[in-house]
Amino acid sequence: MRRGRRSGLYTLVAVHSTALGPALGGCRMWGYGDTRAAVRDGLRLARAMTLKAAAAELPLGGGKGVIMVPPGAPVDAERRRAVLLDFGDTVEAFDGRYVTAEDVGTSEPDMAVIAERTGHVSGLARARGGSGDPSPWTALGVEEAIRVAGERVWGDASLAGRSVAILGLGGVGAKLARRLADAGARLVVADIDPARRATAEALGAQWTTPPEALAAAVDVLAPCALGGVLDEDTVPALRCRAVVGAANNQLADDTVADQLAARGILWAPDFVVNAGGIANIAAELDPGGYAPERAEARVRGVAATLRAVLAEAEAAGVTPLTAALARAHRRLAAAGS
Ligand code: NAI
């Protein structure tokens, strides 16, 4: 963790594991109330990245970058550039053990600024030889996962007529909404940013408040905003049959998986469902470089991973979370030896 000499703002990098490869994880730019909250978030997100890469059988470890901006006060363009350069220096200090990418609050042009200070940047624009913004790929992976949940719960992977509530209509949420609408799903959507309402209306989706979206009577709830949305207060209010979304760290803690199972709600582990973005980035490491066709096949692999996790959970009589953690830990243990 460092205080940037250009911006005066704190940036941090958390490396959770390099057992399977360099620790890859996006850079989150967010208004945290205090540095402890930022550190806690960075550490939790880094662990989730380890599990995600391991469960998806990617040659990557887990890490995360965080840029702490003042809460509620927008950062002007000059200071934004300054803090991105400061973050680039923090990344460079890890000498390749951490590789950054986009996450909440950062975008493809931001990666180009970070790349002025370090070579350990993925998700650069296609024109620069990178794999580009991962969010469309994450959305594709989430769609695949919703279809797999459909197979399990209703014996039908089709999205036509399926009702889905999407919480968070940002980079991933909006692209997921478009994909689901095109496939014939009925959508209820919410975001704390009122500017997203236009996107909802353009899709013919019903716009509502975040608490109402969370408790909507729908087939599937897709959390696509920030983490911690499922806890002992929100789970009893859910009226969906399955929860399948992009947000990292959806559960306030691991015991919430048991509460969801007890209510008969299928929770598809977030780190399995949202691996599409990192699967696309991993294609940058392929011999010969990034090729979208190969990347797409890997992203669609989210379906096979989730199918395997749900089958293992059923066979062992455990929650999908327990089965997914066991899968990730098996792979990490094999690498450790
Ligand atoms: P984003 O920043 O583009 O979108 C997040 C959206 O959620 C914003 O529109 C924001 O206004 C909204 N939001 C924030 N708090 C909210 C709340 N309490 N209720 C409703 N809406 C709220 O971020 P992005 O990239 O779409 O990521 C969404 C989630 O998916 C994050 O948890 C991220 O870590 C995760 N994820 C993203 C990946 C990617 O490829 N971008 C890959 C894997 C996971």
Coordinates of N, CA and C in Angstrom, one line a residue, residues 55-56 137-152 157 244 268-269 271-276 279 296-311 327:
A55 N -10.6 -22.7 -10.1 CA -11.8 -23.4 -10.5 C -12.0 -23.5 -12.0
A56 N -11.6 -22.4 -12.7 CA -11.7 -22.4 -14.2 C -10.5 -23.0 -14.9
W137 N -17.4 -10.3 -22.1 CA -17.1 -11.7 -21.9 C -17.6 -12.2 -20.6
T138 N -17.5 -11.4 -19.6 CA -18.1 -11.8 -18.3 C -19.6 -11.9 -18.5
A139 N -20.2 -11.0 -19.2 CA -21.6 -11.1 -19.4 C -22.0 -12.4 -20.2
L140 N -21.2 -12.7 -21.2 CA -21.5 -14.0 -21.9 C -21.4 -15.2 -20.9
G141 N -20.4 -15.2 -20.1 CA -20.2 -16.3 -19.1 C -21.4 -16.4 -18.2
V142 N -21.9 -15.2 -17.7 CA -23.0 -15.2 -16.8 C -24.3 -15.8 -17.5
E143 N -24.5 -15.4 -18.8 CA -25.6 -15.9 -19.5 C -25.5 -17.5 -19.6
E144 N -24.3 -17.9 -19.9 CA -24.1 -19.4 -20.0 C -24.5 -20.0 -18.6
A145 N -24.1 -19.4 -17.5 CA -24.3 -19.9 -16.2 C -25.8 -19.9 -15.9
I146 N -26.5 -18.9 -16.3 CA -28.0 -18.8 -16.1 C -28.7 -20.0 -16.8
R147 N -28.2 -20.3 -18.0 CA -28.8 -21.4 -18.8 C -28.6 -22.7 -18.0
V148 N -27.3 -22.9 -17.4 CA -27.1 -24.1 -16.7 C -28.0 -24.2 -15.5
A149 N -28.1 -23.1 -14.8 CA -29.1 -23.1 -13.6 C -30.5 -23.5 -14.1
G150 N -30.8 -23.0 -15.3 CA -32.2 -23.3 -15.8 C -32.3 -24.8 -16.0
E151 N -31.3 -25.4 -16.6 CA -31.3 -26.9 -16.8 C -31.5 -27.6 -15.4
R152 N -30.8 -27.1 -14.4 CA -30.9 -27.8 -13.1 C -32.3 -27.6 -12.5
A157 N -32.8 -25.0 -20.5 CA -31.7 -24.0 -20.6 C -32.2 -22.7 -21.3
V244 N -27.7 -16.1 -9.8 CA -26.6 -16.3 -10.7 C -26.2 -15.0 -11.3
A268 N -25.4 -20.1 -7.6 CA -24.3 -20.5 -8.4 C -23.1 -19.7 -7.9
P269 N -22.0 -20.4 -7.5 CA -20.9 -19.7 -6.9 C -20.4 -18.6 -7.8
F271 N -17.6 -17.0 -8.1 CA -16.3 -17.1 -8.7 C -16.3 -18.1 -9.8
V272 N -17.3 -18.9 -9.9 CA -17.4 -19.8 -11.1 C -18.2 -19.0 -12.2
V273 N -19.2 -18.4 -11.8 CA -20.1 -17.7 -12.8 C -19.4 -16.6 -13.5
N274 N -18.6 -15.8 -12.8 CA -18.0 -14.6 -13.4 C -16.6 -14.7 -13.9
A275 N -16.2 -16.0 -14.3 CA -14.9 -16.2 -14.7 C -14.7 -15.9 -16.2
G276 N -15.8 -15.5 -16.9 CA -15.6 -15.2 -18.4 C -14.6 -14.1 -18.7
A279 N -11.1 -15.5 -18.1 CA -10.9 -16.5 -19.2 C -10.5 -15.8 -20.5
E296 N -13.4 -17.1 -26.9 CA -14.9 -17.4 -26.7 C -15.1 -18.8 -26.2
A297 N -14.4 -19.7 -26.8 CA -14.5 -21.1 -26.4 C -14.2 -21.3 -24.9
R298 N -13.2 -20.6 -24.4 CA -12.8 -20.6 -23.0 C -13.9 -20.0 -22.1
V299 N -14.4 -18.9 -22.6 CA -15.5 -18.2 -21.8 C -16.7 -19.1 -21.7
R300 N -17.1 -19.7 -22.8 CA -18.3 -20.6 -22.7 C -18.0 -21.8 -21.8
G301 N -16.7 -22.0 -21.5 CA -16.3 -23.1 -20.6 C -16.9 -22.9 -19.2
V302 N -17.4 -21.7 -18.9 CA -18.1 -21.4 -17.6 C -19.2 -22.4 -17.4
A303 N -19.9 -22.7 -18.5 CA -21.1 -23.6 -18.4 C -20.6 -25.0 -18.0
A304 N -19.5 -25.5 -18.5 CA -19.1 -26.9 -18.2 C -18.6 -26.9 -16.7
T305 N -17.9 -25.8 -16.3 CA -17.4 -25.8 -14.9 C -18.6 -25.8 -14.0
L306 N -19.6 -24.9 -14.2 CA -20.7 -24.8 -13.3 C -21.5 -26.2 -13.3
R307 N -21.6 -26.8 -14.5 CA -22.3 -28.1 -14.5 C -21.6 -29.1 -13.6
A308 N -20.3 -29.1 -13.7 CA -19.5 -30.1 -12.9 C -19.7 -29.7 -11.4
V309 N -19.6 -28.5 -11.1 CA -19.7 -28.1 -9.7 C -21.1 -28.5 -9.1
L310 N -22.1 -28.2 -9.9 CA -23.5 -28.6 -9.4 C -23.7 -30.1 -9.3
A311 N -23.1 -30.8 -10.2 CA -23.2 -32.3 -10.1 C -22.4 -32.8 -8.9
R327 N -13.1 -27.9 -5.5 CA -12.6 -28.0 -6.8 C -11.3 -27.1 -6.9

